[in-house]
Tab-separated table of N, CA and C in Angstrom:
chain	number	residue	atom	x	y	z
J	1	THR	N	29.096	45.184	-5.003
J	1	THR	CA	28.132	44.666	-4.048
J	1	THR	C	28.060	45.616	-2.860
J	2	GLN	N	26.869	45.965	-2.478
J	2	GLN	CA	26.694	46.861	-1.355
J	2	GLN	C	26.022	46.182	-0.170
J	3	SER	N	25.438	45.032	-0.408
J	3	SER	CA	24.721	44.311	0.632
J	3	SER	C	25.141	42.844	0.592
J	4	ARG	N	25.409	42.277	1.737
J	4	ARG	CA	25.800	40.870	1.792
J	4	ARG	C	24.907	40.160	2.782
J	5	SER	N	24.333	39.046	2.356
J	5	SER	CA	23.603	38.191	3.281
J	5	SER	C	24.424	36.913	3.417
J	6	SER	N	24.796	36.627	4.636
J	6	SER	CA	25.541	35.408	4.896
J	6	SER	C	24.726	34.562	5.849
J	7	ALA	N	24.929	33.271	5.784
J	7	ALA	CA	24.149	32.378	6.627
J	7	ALA	C	25.022	31.235	7.105
J	8	ALA	N	24.607	30.657	8.193
J	8	ALA	CA	25.340	29.548	8.784
J	8	ALA	C	24.344	28.529	9.321
J	9	SER	N	24.877	27.420	9.765
J	9	SER	CA	24.037	26.360	10.311
J	9	SER	C	24.764	25.693	11.463
J	10	ASP	N	24.092	24.774	12.112
J	10	ASP	CA	24.726	24.057	13.215
J	10	ASP	C	25.494	22.847	12.685
J	11	VAL	N	26.004	22.029	13.573
J	11	VAL	CA	26.860	20.915	13.179
J	11	VAL	C	26.134	19.574	13.113
J	12	TYR	N	24.798	19.586	13.140
J	12	TYR	CA	24.042	18.339	13.151
J	12	TYR	C	24.208	17.477	11.904
J	13	LYS	N	24.348	18.083	10.755
J	13	LYS	CA	24.362	17.345	9.485
J	13	LYS	C	25.747	17.395	8.843
J	14	ARG	N	25.861	16.728	7.682
J	14	ARG	CA	27.117	16.767	6.923
J	14	ARG	C	27.367	18.166	6.379
J	15	GLN	N	28.620	18.477	6.100
J	15	GLN	CA	29.008	19.803	5.614
J	15	GLN	C	28.259	20.184	4.332
J	16	GLU	N	28.085	19.250	3.402
J	16	GLU	CA	27.389	19.558	2.147
J	16	GLU	C	25.953	20.019	2.425
J	17	TYR	N	25.291	19.328	3.336
J	17	TYR	CA	23.929	19.696	3.717
J	17	TYR	C	23.918	21.085	4.346
J	18	ASN	N	24.855	21.322	5.265
J	18	ASN	CA	24.912	22.601	5.956
J	18	ASN	C	25.195	23.760	5.007
J	19	LEU	N	26.064	23.555	4.023
J	19	LEU	CA	26.333	24.603	3.045
J	19	LEU	C	25.088	24.915	2.223
J	20	ALA	N	24.370	23.877	1.804
J	20	ALA	CA	23.145	24.088	1.033
J	20	ALA	C	22.086	24.791	1.890
J	21	LEU	N	21.968	24.409	3.143
J	21	LEU	CA	21.017	25.046	4.041
J	21	LEU	C	21.382	26.515	4.250
J	22	GLY	N	22.658	26.783	4.460
J	22	GLY	CA	23.107	28.166	4.610
J	22	GLY	C	22.821	28.980	3.362
J	23	GLU	N	22.991	28.383	2.196
J	23	GLU	CA	22.701	29.076	0.933
J	23	GLU	C	21.215	29.425	0.849
J	24	ARG	N	20.353	28.502	1.244
J	24	ARG	CA	18.914	28.787	1.232
J	24	ARG	C	18.573	29.914	2.209
J	25	ARG	N	19.214	29.929	3.355
J	25	ARG	CA	18.972	31.010	4.319
J	25	ARG	C	19.433	32.351	3.752
J	26	ALA	N	20.601	32.366	3.138
J	26	ALA	CA	21.120	33.608	2.550
J	26	ALA	C	20.202	34.094	1.430
J	27	GLN	N	19.710	33.178	0.618
J	27	GLN	CA	18.804	33.557	-0.469
J	27	GLN	C	17.475	34.070	0.071
J	28	ALA	N	17.002	33.504	1.171
J	28	ALA	CA	15.763	33.993	1.788
J	28	ALA	C	15.962	35.422	2.298
J	29	ALA	N	17.124	35.701	2.860
J	29	ALA	CA	17.418	37.060	3.307
J	29	ALA	C	17.457	38.012	2.113
J	30	GLN	N	18.032	37.561	1.004
J	30	GLN	CA	18.064	38.384	-0.203
J	30	GLN	C	16.652	38.635	-0.729
J	31	ALA	N	15.805	37.635	-0.705
J	31	ALA	CA	14.426	37.797	-1.167
J	31	ALA	C	13.717	38.855	-0.325
J	32	TYR	N	13.955	38.830	0.978
J	32	TYR	CA	13.371	39.844	1.852
J	32	TYR	C	13.873	41.230	1.468
J	33	LEU	N	15.182	41.362	1.261
J	33	LEU	CA	15.740	42.658	0.873
J	33	LEU	C	15.153	43.140	-0.451
J	34	ALA	N	14.960	42.223	-1.384
J	34	ALA	CA	14.393	42.582	-2.689
J	34	ALA	C	12.980	43.141	-2.525
J	35	THR	N	12.175	42.550	-1.626
J	35	THR	CA	10.821	43.069	-1.406
J	35	THR	C	10.856	44.430	-0.717
J	36	SER	N	11.994	44.750	-0.125
J	36	SER	CA	12.167	46.058	0.529
J	36	SER	C	12.775	47.084	-0.413
J	37	GLY	N	13.008	46.683	-1.679
J	37	GLY	CA	13.481	47.627	-2.674
J	37	GLY	C	14.966	47.598	-2.977
J	38	VAL	N	15.715	46.675	-2.394
J	38	VAL	CA	17.145	46.584	-2.676
J	38	VAL	C	17.335	45.864	-4.011
J	39	SER	N	18.133	46.441	-4.891
J	39	SER	CA	18.387	45.870	-6.211
J	39	SER	C	19.219	44.587	-6.102
J	40	ALA	N	18.854	43.584	-6.874
J	40	ALA	CA	19.587	42.308	-6.868
J	40	ALA	C	21.052	42.500	-7.242
J	41	SER	N	21.362	43.491	-8.062
J	41	SER	CA	22.750	43.728	-8.467
J	41	SER	C	23.608	44.248	-7.319
J	42	ARG	N	22.979	44.656	-6.236
J	42	ARG	CA	23.704	45.163	-5.068
J	42	ARG	C	23.841	44.119	-3.971
J	43	MET	N	23.402	42.879	-4.240
J	43	MET	CA	23.405	41.854	-3.196
J	43	MET	C	24.336	40.701	-3.522
J	44	GLU	N	24.819	40.075	-2.475
J	44	GLU	CA	25.667	38.895	-2.587
J	44	GLU	C	25.265	37.931	-1.473
J	45	ALA	N	25.120	36.657	-1.813
J	45	ALA	CA	24.758	35.637	-0.817
J	45	ALA	C	25.954	34.734	-0.573
J	46	ILE	N	26.227	34.454	0.683
J	46	ILE	CA	27.342	33.583	1.061
J	46	ILE	C	26.849	32.582	2.094
J	47	SER	N	27.225	31.326	1.919
J	47	SER	CA	26.922	30.301	2.910
J	47	SER	C	28.219	29.845	3.562
J	48	TYR	N	28.254	29.897	4.879
J	48	TYR	CA	29.414	29.413	5.618
J	48	TYR	C	29.194	28.015	6.189
J	49	GLY	N	27.992	27.485	6.026
J	49	GLY	CA	27.722	26.173	6.611
J	49	GLY	C	27.981	26.220	8.107
J	50	GLU	N	28.782	25.297	8.580
J	50	GLU	CA	29.114	25.260	10.010
J	50	GLU	C	30.474	25.880	10.301
J	51	ASP	N	31.104	26.531	9.303
J	51	ASP	CA	32.486	26.990	9.437
J	51	ASP	C	32.679	28.267	10.237
J	52	GLN	N	31.647	29.067	10.432
J	52	GLN	CA	31.785	30.308	11.196
J	52	GLN	C	30.684	30.400	12.247
J	53	PRO	N	30.783	29.592	13.285
J	53	PRO	CA	29.730	29.591	14.302
J	53	PRO	C	29.703	30.885	15.118
J	54	ALA	N	28.512	31.327	15.479
J	54	ALA	CA	28.365	32.458	16.394
J	54	ALA	C	28.716	32.012	17.813
J	55	ASP	N	28.441	30.749	18.089
J	55	ASP	CA	28.720	30.161	19.399
J	55	ASP	C	29.397	28.814	19.167
J	56	PRO	N	30.637	28.642	19.610
J	56	PRO	CA	31.350	27.393	19.353
J	56	PRO	C	30.955	26.222	20.260
J	57	GLY	N	29.979	26.435	21.122
J	57	GLY	CA	29.560	25.386	22.040
J	57	GLY	C	28.961	24.182	21.333
J	58	HIS	N	28.749	23.123	22.091
J	58	HIS	CA	28.199	21.882	21.547
J	58	HIS	C	26.960	21.448	22.324
J	59	ASP	N	26.005	22.383	22.423
J	59	ASP	CA	24.728	22.068	23.060
J	59	ASP	C	23.616	22.765	22.276
J	60	GLU	N	22.378	22.481	22.622
J	60	GLU	CA	21.240	23.007	21.858
J	60	GLU	C	21.234	24.531	21.820
J	61	SER	N	21.622	25.176	22.899
J	61	SER	CA	21.651	26.638	22.941
J	61	SER	C	22.636	27.191	21.904
J	62	ALA	N	23.816	26.613	21.817
J	62	ALA	CA	24.818	27.053	20.837
J	62	ALA	C	24.341	26.769	19.424
J	63	TRP	N	23.800	25.588	19.200
J	63	TRP	CA	23.334	25.232	17.855
J	63	TRP	C	22.230	26.176	17.397
J	64	ALA	N	21.333	26.566	18.314
J	64	ALA	CA	20.251	27.483	17.960
J	64	ALA	C	20.811	28.836	17.514
J	65	LYS	N	21.850	29.317	18.190
J	65	LYS	CA	22.473	30.590	17.806
J	65	LYS	C	23.144	30.501	16.443
J	66	ASN	N	23.602	29.325	16.090
J	66	ASN	CA	24.325	29.152	14.833
J	66	ASN	C	23.404	28.988	13.625
J	67	ARG	N	22.134	28.779	13.849
J	67	ARG	CA	21.155	28.706	12.757
J	67	ARG	C	20.678	30.124	12.478
J	68	ARG	N	21.379	30.802	11.567
J	68	ARG	CA	21.095	32.221	11.404
J	68	ARG	C	21.430	32.725	10.011
J	69	ALA	N	20.907	33.900	9.711
J	69	ALA	CA	21.300	34.662	8.535
J	69	ALA	C	21.690	36.048	9.029
J	70	GLU	N	22.723	36.617	8.454
J	70	GLU	CA	23.171	37.951	8.815
J	70	GLU	C	23.184	38.818	7.567
J	71	ILE	N	22.751	40.050	7.712
J	71	ILE	CA	22.725	40.987	6.596
J	71	ILE	C	23.630	42.158	6.963
J	72	SER	N	24.533	42.510	6.053
J	72	SER	CA	25.398	43.665	6.297
J	72	SER	C	25.387	44.568	5.068
J	73	TYR	N	25.476	45.859	5.322
J	73	TYR	CA	25.523	46.857	4.258
J	73	TYR	C	26.894	47.483	4.228
């Protein structure tokens, strides 16, 4: 794997929901990479749900930062 798309979510919903949402975000990032010419065999999608927040705060600003997808090469 040469490219990883990981995604996270906020703490509003249950963990199962957040993991599924993170998976959809990671897959959307992969779809974008595929349209840019990156081979699917070089990609990996990971969902962290609410387990790896960018901002550990408990307000709307923190939750907004935690709704994200990250792409690394």
